[in-house]
Coordinates of C-alpha atoms in Angstrom, one line a residue:
M14 CA -1.9 5.7 -22.9
D15 CA -1.7 4.2 -26.4
S16 CA -3.9 1.1 -26.0
T17 CA -6.7 -0.4 -23.9
H18 CA -6.1 -3.7 -22.1
E19 CA -9.1 -6.0 -22.1
V20 CA -9.9 -8.3 -19.2
D21 CA -12.9 -9.7 -17.5
V22 CA -12.3 -8.3 -14.0
V23 CA -10.3 -5.5 -12.5
V24 CA -9.5 -5.5 -8.8
I25 CA -8.6 -2.0 -7.5
G26 CA -6.6 -2.2 -4.2
A27 CA -4.4 -5.0 -2.8
G28 CA -5.1 -4.8 0.9
Q29 CA -6.8 -7.7 2.7
A30 CA -10.0 -7.4 0.7
G31 CA -8.4 -7.0 -2.7
L32 CA -6.0 -9.9 -2.1
S33 CA -8.8 -12.1 -0.9
A34 CA -10.8 -11.3 -4.1
A35 CA -7.7 -12.0 -6.2
Y36 CA -7.1 -15.3 -4.5
H37 CA -10.7 -16.5 -5.1
L38 CA -10.5 -15.3 -8.7
R39 CA -7.4 -17.4 -9.2
R40 CA -8.9 -20.4 -7.5
S41 CA -12.0 -20.1 -9.7
G42 CA -9.8 -20.4 -12.8
F43 CA -9.3 -16.8 -13.7
E44 CA -5.7 -16.2 -14.9
P45 CA -3.8 -13.0 -13.7
E46 CA -3.2 -10.5 -16.5
R47 CA -5.2 -12.5 -19.0
D48 CA -8.6 -12.6 -17.2
F49 CA -8.1 -10.2 -14.4
V50 CA -5.7 -7.6 -13.2
V51 CA -5.0 -6.2 -9.7
L52 CA -4.1 -2.5 -9.5
D53 CA -2.7 -1.0 -6.2
R54 CA -1.8 2.6 -5.4
S55 CA 0.7 1.7 -2.7
P56 CA 4.4 1.4 -3.4
A57 CA 4.8 -2.0 -1.8
P58 CA 2.7 -5.0 -0.5
G59 CA 0.9 -4.5 2.8
G60 CA -2.1 -2.4 2.0
A61 CA -2.7 0.3 4.6
W62 CA -0.7 -1.7 7.1
Q63 CA 2.6 -0.5 5.6
F64 CA 1.8 3.0 6.6
R65 CA 1.1 2.3 10.3
W66 CA 3.4 3.9 12.9
P67 CA 6.4 1.9 14.1
S68 CA 5.2 1.7 17.7
L69 CA 2.1 -0.2 16.6
T70 CA 3.7 -3.6 17.1
Y71 CA 2.1 -6.8 15.9
G72 CA 1.4 -7.7 19.5
K73 CA -0.8 -4.7 19.9
V74 CA -3.0 -5.5 16.8
H75 CA -6.4 -6.8 17.6
G76 CA -8.3 -9.3 15.4
M77 CA -5.8 -9.6 12.5
H78 CA -7.1 -12.6 10.5
S79 CA -5.0 -14.5 8.0
L80 CA -5.7 -14.3 4.3
P81 CA -7.5 -17.2 2.7
G82 CA -5.3 -20.2 1.9
M83 CA -2.2 -19.2 3.9
E84 CA -1.9 -18.6 7.7
L85 CA 0.2 -15.9 9.3
T86 CA 2.1 -17.8 11.9
G87 CA 5.2 -17.3 14.1
A88 CA 5.2 -13.5 13.9
D89 CA 7.3 -11.7 16.5
P90 CA 4.8 -9.7 18.6
A91 CA 7.5 -7.0 19.3
R92 CA 8.0 -6.2 15.6
P93 CA 6.2 -3.3 13.9
S94 CA 2.9 -4.5 12.4
S95 CA 3.8 -2.7 9.2
E96 CA 6.8 -5.0 8.7
V97 CA 5.1 -8.2 9.8
V98 CA 2.0 -7.7 7.6
G99 CA 3.9 -6.2 4.7
E100 CA 6.2 -9.3 4.5
Y101 CA 3.2 -11.6 4.9
F102 CA 1.3 -9.9 2.1
A103 CA 4.3 -9.9 -0.2
D104 CA 4.8 -13.7 0.4
Y105 CA 1.1 -14.2 -0.2
E106 CA 1.2 -12.5 -3.6
R107 CA 4.3 -14.5 -4.6
T108 CA 2.8 -17.8 -3.4
F109 CA -0.4 -17.5 -5.4
G110 CA 1.1 -15.6 -8.3
L111 CA -1.2 -12.7 -8.1
R112 CA 1.0 -10.3 -10.0
V113 CA -0.2 -7.0 -8.5
R114 CA 0.6 -3.9 -10.5
R115 CA 1.9 -1.1 -8.4
P116 CA 2.1 1.8 -7.8
V117 CA -0.9 2.5 -10.0
R118 CA -3.2 5.5 -9.3
V119 CA -6.7 5.0 -10.7
R120 CA -8.2 8.2 -11.8
A121 CA -11.7 7.2 -12.8
V122 CA -14.0 4.3 -13.6
R123 CA -16.6 4.9 -16.3
D124 CA -18.9 3.2 -18.8
A125 CA -17.4 2.3 -22.1
E126 CA -19.3 2.1 -25.4
E127 CA -21.6 -0.9 -25.7
D128 CA -19.5 -3.6 -27.4
G129 CA -22.2 -5.7 -29.1
E130 CA -25.5 -7.2 -28.5
G131 CA -25.7 -9.8 -25.7
T132 CA -22.3 -9.1 -24.2
G133 CA -23.4 -6.4 -21.7
R134 CA -21.8 -3.1 -21.0
R135 CA -18.1 -2.8 -20.4
M136 CA -16.4 -0.3 -18.1
L137 CA -13.1 1.5 -18.4
V138 CA -10.6 1.9 -15.6
E139 CA -8.4 5.0 -16.4
S140 CA -5.1 5.1 -14.6
D141 CA -1.6 6.6 -14.8
A142 CA -0.5 3.2 -16.0
G143 CA -3.0 2.8 -18.8
V144 CA -6.6 2.0 -19.5
W145 CA -8.3 -1.3 -18.8
S146 CA -11.7 -2.4 -20.2
M147 CA -13.6 -4.9 -18.1
R148 CA -16.9 -6.5 -17.5
A149 CA -16.9 -6.5 -13.7
L150 CA -15.1 -4.4 -11.1
I151 CA -14.1 -5.4 -7.5
N152 CA -13.3 -2.2 -5.7
A153 CA -11.1 -2.7 -2.6
T154 CA -9.7 0.8 -2.0
G155 CA -10.3 1.0 1.7
T156 CA -10.0 4.3 3.6
W157 CA -6.4 5.1 4.3
D158 CA -6.1 7.5 1.4
R159 CA -9.0 9.6 2.8
P160 CA -8.3 10.8 6.3
F161 CA -11.2 12.7 7.8
W162 CA -10.5 16.2 9.2
P163 CA -13.5 17.8 11.0
R164 CA -14.0 21.5 10.5
Y165 CA -14.0 23.6 13.6
P166 CA -14.0 27.4 13.9
G167 CA -10.5 28.8 14.2
R168 CA -8.6 25.8 12.9
E169 CA -6.6 27.9 10.5
T170 CA -5.5 30.3 13.4
F171 CA -3.8 27.6 15.5
R172 CA -0.1 28.4 15.9
G173 CA 1.0 24.9 16.8
R174 CA 1.1 21.7 14.8
Q175 CA -1.9 19.8 13.6
L176 CA -1.7 16.2 12.3
H177 CA -4.0 13.3 11.6
T178 CA -3.5 9.6 12.6
A179 CA -2.4 9.1 9.0
G180 CA 0.7 11.2 9.7
Y181 CA 1.4 9.8 13.2
K182 CA 4.9 8.3 13.4
G183 CA 5.2 7.6 17.1
P184 CA 5.2 9.2 20.6
E185 CA 8.8 10.4 20.8
E186 CA 8.1 13.5 18.6
F187 CA 5.7 14.8 21.3
A188 CA 8.3 14.9 24.1
G189 CA 7.8 18.0 26.3
L190 CA 4.7 19.2 24.3
R191 CA 1.1 19.9 25.3
V192 CA -1.0 17.6 23.1
V193 CA -4.8 17.5 22.5
V194 CA -6.0 14.2 21.1
V195 CA -9.3 14.3 19.3
G196 CA -11.3 11.1 18.8
G197 CA -12.8 8.3 20.8
G198 CA -11.9 5.3 18.7
A199 CA -9.1 2.7 19.1
S200 CA -6.5 5.0 17.4
G201 CA -7.3 7.9 19.8
T202 CA -6.8 5.8 22.9
Q203 CA -3.7 4.1 21.6
H204 CA -2.1 7.5 20.8
L205 CA -3.0 8.9 24.2
L206 CA -1.5 5.9 26.1
E207 CA 1.7 6.1 24.0
I208 CA 2.1 9.9 24.1
A209 CA 1.3 10.5 27.8
P210 CA 4.7 9.4 29.2
Y211 CA 6.5 11.7 26.8
A212 CA 4.3 14.8 26.6
A213 CA 4.2 17.7 29.1
A214 CA 0.4 17.3 29.2
T215 CA -2.3 15.5 27.3
T216 CA -6.0 16.3 26.9
W217 CA -8.5 13.9 25.4
V218 CA -11.7 15.2 23.7
T219 CA -14.4 13.3 22.0
R220 CA -17.8 14.1 20.5
R221 CA -19.6 11.4 22.4
P222 CA -18.6 9.7 25.7
P223 CA -16.5 6.7 25.0
V224 CA -18.1 3.3 25.5
F225 CA -15.8 0.6 27.0
R226 CA -16.8 -3.0 26.5
E227 CA -16.5 -5.5 29.4
G228 CA -16.1 -9.2 28.8
P229 CA -15.4 -11.3 25.7
F230 CA -16.5 -10.2 22.3
D231 CA -18.1 -13.4 21.1
E232 CA -19.4 -14.4 17.7
D233 CA -23.0 -13.4 18.4
A234 CA -21.9 -9.9 19.5
G235 CA -19.8 -9.6 16.4
R236 CA -22.7 -10.5 14.1
A237 CA -24.9 -8.0 15.9
A238 CA -22.4 -5.3 15.4
V239 CA -21.8 -6.0 11.7
A240 CA -25.6 -6.1 11.2
L241 CA -25.9 -2.5 12.5
V242 CA -23.2 -1.3 10.1
E243 CA -24.7 -3.4 7.2
E244 CA -28.1 -1.8 7.7
R245 CA -26.7 1.7 7.1
V246 CA -25.0 0.5 3.9
R247 CA -28.3 -1.1 2.8
Q248 CA -30.0 2.2 3.2
G249 CA -27.4 4.1 1.1
L250 CA -25.9 5.9 4.1
P251 CA -22.2 6.3 4.6
P252 CA -20.9 3.4 6.7
R253 CA -19.8 3.7 10.3
S254 CA -16.9 1.8 11.7
V255 CA -17.6 -1.5 13.4
V256 CA -15.9 -0.2 16.6
S257 CA -18.4 2.7 16.7
V258 CA -21.1 0.1 17.6
T259 CA -19.0 -2.4 19.5
G260 CA -17.2 0.0 21.9
L261 CA -13.6 -0.2 23.0
P262 CA -12.3 -3.4 24.7
L263 CA -11.3 -2.9 28.3
N264 CA -7.7 -4.4 28.3
E265 CA -5.2 -3.8 31.1
A266 CA -3.6 -0.8 29.3
I267 CA -7.0 0.9 29.0
R268 CA -7.8 0.2 32.7
Q269 CA -4.5 1.7 33.7
G270 CA -5.2 4.8 31.6
L271 CA -8.5 5.2 33.3
R272 CA -7.0 4.8 36.8
D273 CA -4.2 7.3 36.2
G274 CA -6.3 9.9 34.5
T275 CA -4.8 9.7 31.0
L276 CA -8.2 8.7 29.6
D277 CA -10.2 11.3 31.4
R278 CA -12.3 12.6 28.6
L279 CA -13.6 16.1 27.9
P280 CA -16.5 16.9 25.6
M281 CA -15.7 18.3 22.2
F282 CA -14.4 21.8 22.2
D283 CA -16.3 24.5 20.4
R284 CA -13.5 26.4 18.7
I285 CA -9.8 26.4 18.1
T286 CA -7.7 29.4 19.2
P287 CA -4.2 30.4 18.3
E288 CA -3.0 29.0 21.6
G289 CA -5.2 25.9 21.9
V290 CA -8.9 25.0 22.2
A291 CA -11.8 26.5 23.9
W292 CA -15.4 25.7 25.1
R293 CA -18.4 28.0 25.3
D294 CA -18.4 27.8 29.1
G295 CA -15.1 29.6 29.2
R296 CA -12.8 26.6 29.6
R297 CA -9.5 26.7 27.7
V298 CA -6.7 24.3 27.1
D299 CA -3.4 25.6 25.8
A300 CA -1.7 23.2 23.3
D301 CA 1.3 22.8 21.1
V302 CA -0.2 20.0 19.0
I303 CA -3.7 18.9 18.0
L304 CA -3.7 15.2 16.9
W305 CA -6.9 14.4 15.0
A306 CA -7.6 10.7 15.5
T307 CA -10.9 11.2 13.7
G308 CA -10.9 8.2 11.4
F309 CA -11.2 7.9 7.6
R310 CA -13.8 7.8 4.9
A311 CA -14.2 5.4 2.1
A312 CA -11.9 6.3 -0.8
L313 CA -14.4 6.1 -3.7
G314 CA -13.9 9.3 -5.7
H315 CA -12.7 7.4 -8.7
L316 CA -16.2 5.8 -9.0
A317 CA -18.0 9.1 -9.3
P318 CA -18.6 8.8 -13.1
L319 CA -20.7 5.7 -12.4
R320 CA -23.1 7.7 -10.2
L321 CA -23.5 5.1 -7.6
R322 CA -24.1 7.4 -4.6
E323 CA -27.5 7.7 -3.0
P324 CA -29.1 10.9 -1.6
G325 CA -27.9 9.8 1.9
G326 CA -24.3 10.1 0.7
G327 CA -23.4 6.5 0.6
I328 CA -23.6 3.6 -1.9
R329 CA -26.4 1.1 -1.4
V330 CA -24.8 -2.4 -1.2
E331 CA -26.5 -5.8 -1.0
G332 CA -23.9 -8.3 0.0
T333 CA -20.9 -6.8 -1.9
R334 CA -22.9 -5.7 -5.0
A335 CA -23.7 -2.1 -5.6
V336 CA -27.5 -1.9 -6.0
A337 CA -27.2 0.8 -8.7
D338 CA -24.9 -1.3 -10.8
P339 CA -24.5 -5.0 -10.4
R340 CA -21.2 -5.0 -12.3
V341 CA -19.6 -3.2 -9.3
H342 CA -18.6 -4.9 -6.1
L343 CA -17.4 -3.1 -3.0
V344 CA -15.2 -5.2 -0.7
G345 CA -13.7 -4.0 2.6
Y346 CA -16.5 -1.4 2.6
G347 CA -18.9 -1.0 5.6
P348 CA -19.6 -4.3 7.3
S349 CA -16.7 -6.0 5.5
A350 CA -14.1 -3.5 6.7
S351 CA -12.7 -5.9 9.3
T352 CA -10.0 -8.3 8.2
I353 CA -12.3 -11.3 8.6
G354 CA -15.1 -9.5 6.9
A355 CA -12.8 -8.6 4.0
N356 CA -11.9 -12.3 3.5
R357 CA -15.6 -13.2 3.3
A358 CA -16.4 -10.3 1.1
G359 CA -13.7 -11.3 -1.4
R360 CA -15.1 -14.8 -1.7
A361 CA -18.7 -13.5 -2.0
A362 CA -17.8 -10.9 -4.7
V363 CA -16.1 -13.5 -6.8
R364 CA -19.1 -15.8 -6.6
D365 CA -21.4 -13.0 -7.8
V366 CA -18.9 -11.9 -10.5
R367 CA -18.8 -15.5 -11.9
R368 CA -22.6 -15.5 -12.1
L369 CA -22.6 -12.1 -13.8
L370 CA -20.1 -13.2 -16.5
R371 CA -22.1 -16.4 -17.2
E372 CA -25.3 -14.3 -17.5
P373 CA -24.3 -11.0 -19.2
S374 CA -27.8 -9.7 -19.3
L375 CA -27.6 -9.2 -15.5
S376 CA -25.3 -6.3 -16.1
W377 CA -28.2 -4.4 -17.7
A378 CA -30.3 -4.6 -14.5
A379 CA -29.5 -1.0 -13.5
A380 CA -29.8 0.5 -17.0

């Protein structure tokens, strides 16, 4: 790293939220590479979608909203969502000339030296592709790089295979095996319904009884769900997923799984044994595989030098702006983790960044 590149804004992450932010920066007159740069850890366009399992076809995706300025139309519902969305994101980047740099791994974001009276503090992004100095940061790193593995007694003794949703490739690899699926979200139910026809046996365990949602999920219900997630973020608590407060939609596949027993749920086991899982009441289930569909956490370790976390473990956010440092915006975080929320967050972040750059003294608000 021989030199430091100087720009006004750095966007970290080129998934839905990052591309939305880059689009709105470009539309506001910011020039890629000169005024802002987009850094992405992934090897290709597509954000986290490029890593989804092949059996997750585009027709099975719920609530995929197009990026601003360009609709996703005519996609074959039978194609893997990773291919459909990857191609769409690639076309989007080309169409709007966003010039995403990849693969770039960001190691840390930290304060730089003050660069003169009246210009505010700058920050440095340190990466394996160089160092960037900027006045504002739009962080859109999502969660895929940080799968959550709960700790349970005996996990290290299990003789079978353990994997997370992040490593799931499809149901065929579980043919003839006894599989325990852990997790009550959308991924857990999708995995179960796919695996059951191949596996010798499946067992579903969740910490809380799953909640299935009847009827349409209208705009009012969506706003109420997002408001619950947003309140946690406003308090500085780690965000919960939107689906954790909306429940699971009762489609025909779910109804069939409930009828045939695939989605008969057991409470969370108390320990893992070499042969499977066990409960305090003496119940045991033998297993060859434990599949942890236990979600992800926000990938924010690179922001640690800025000391943004609250005692509750999260980052307090108002809109998209980190309360502890108004130079930092989090998009695709908490209430904006959905695809439509990410679009709106990208636009809102750019609006605030433009104001910050016009009034540099605002960047001292957290000092």
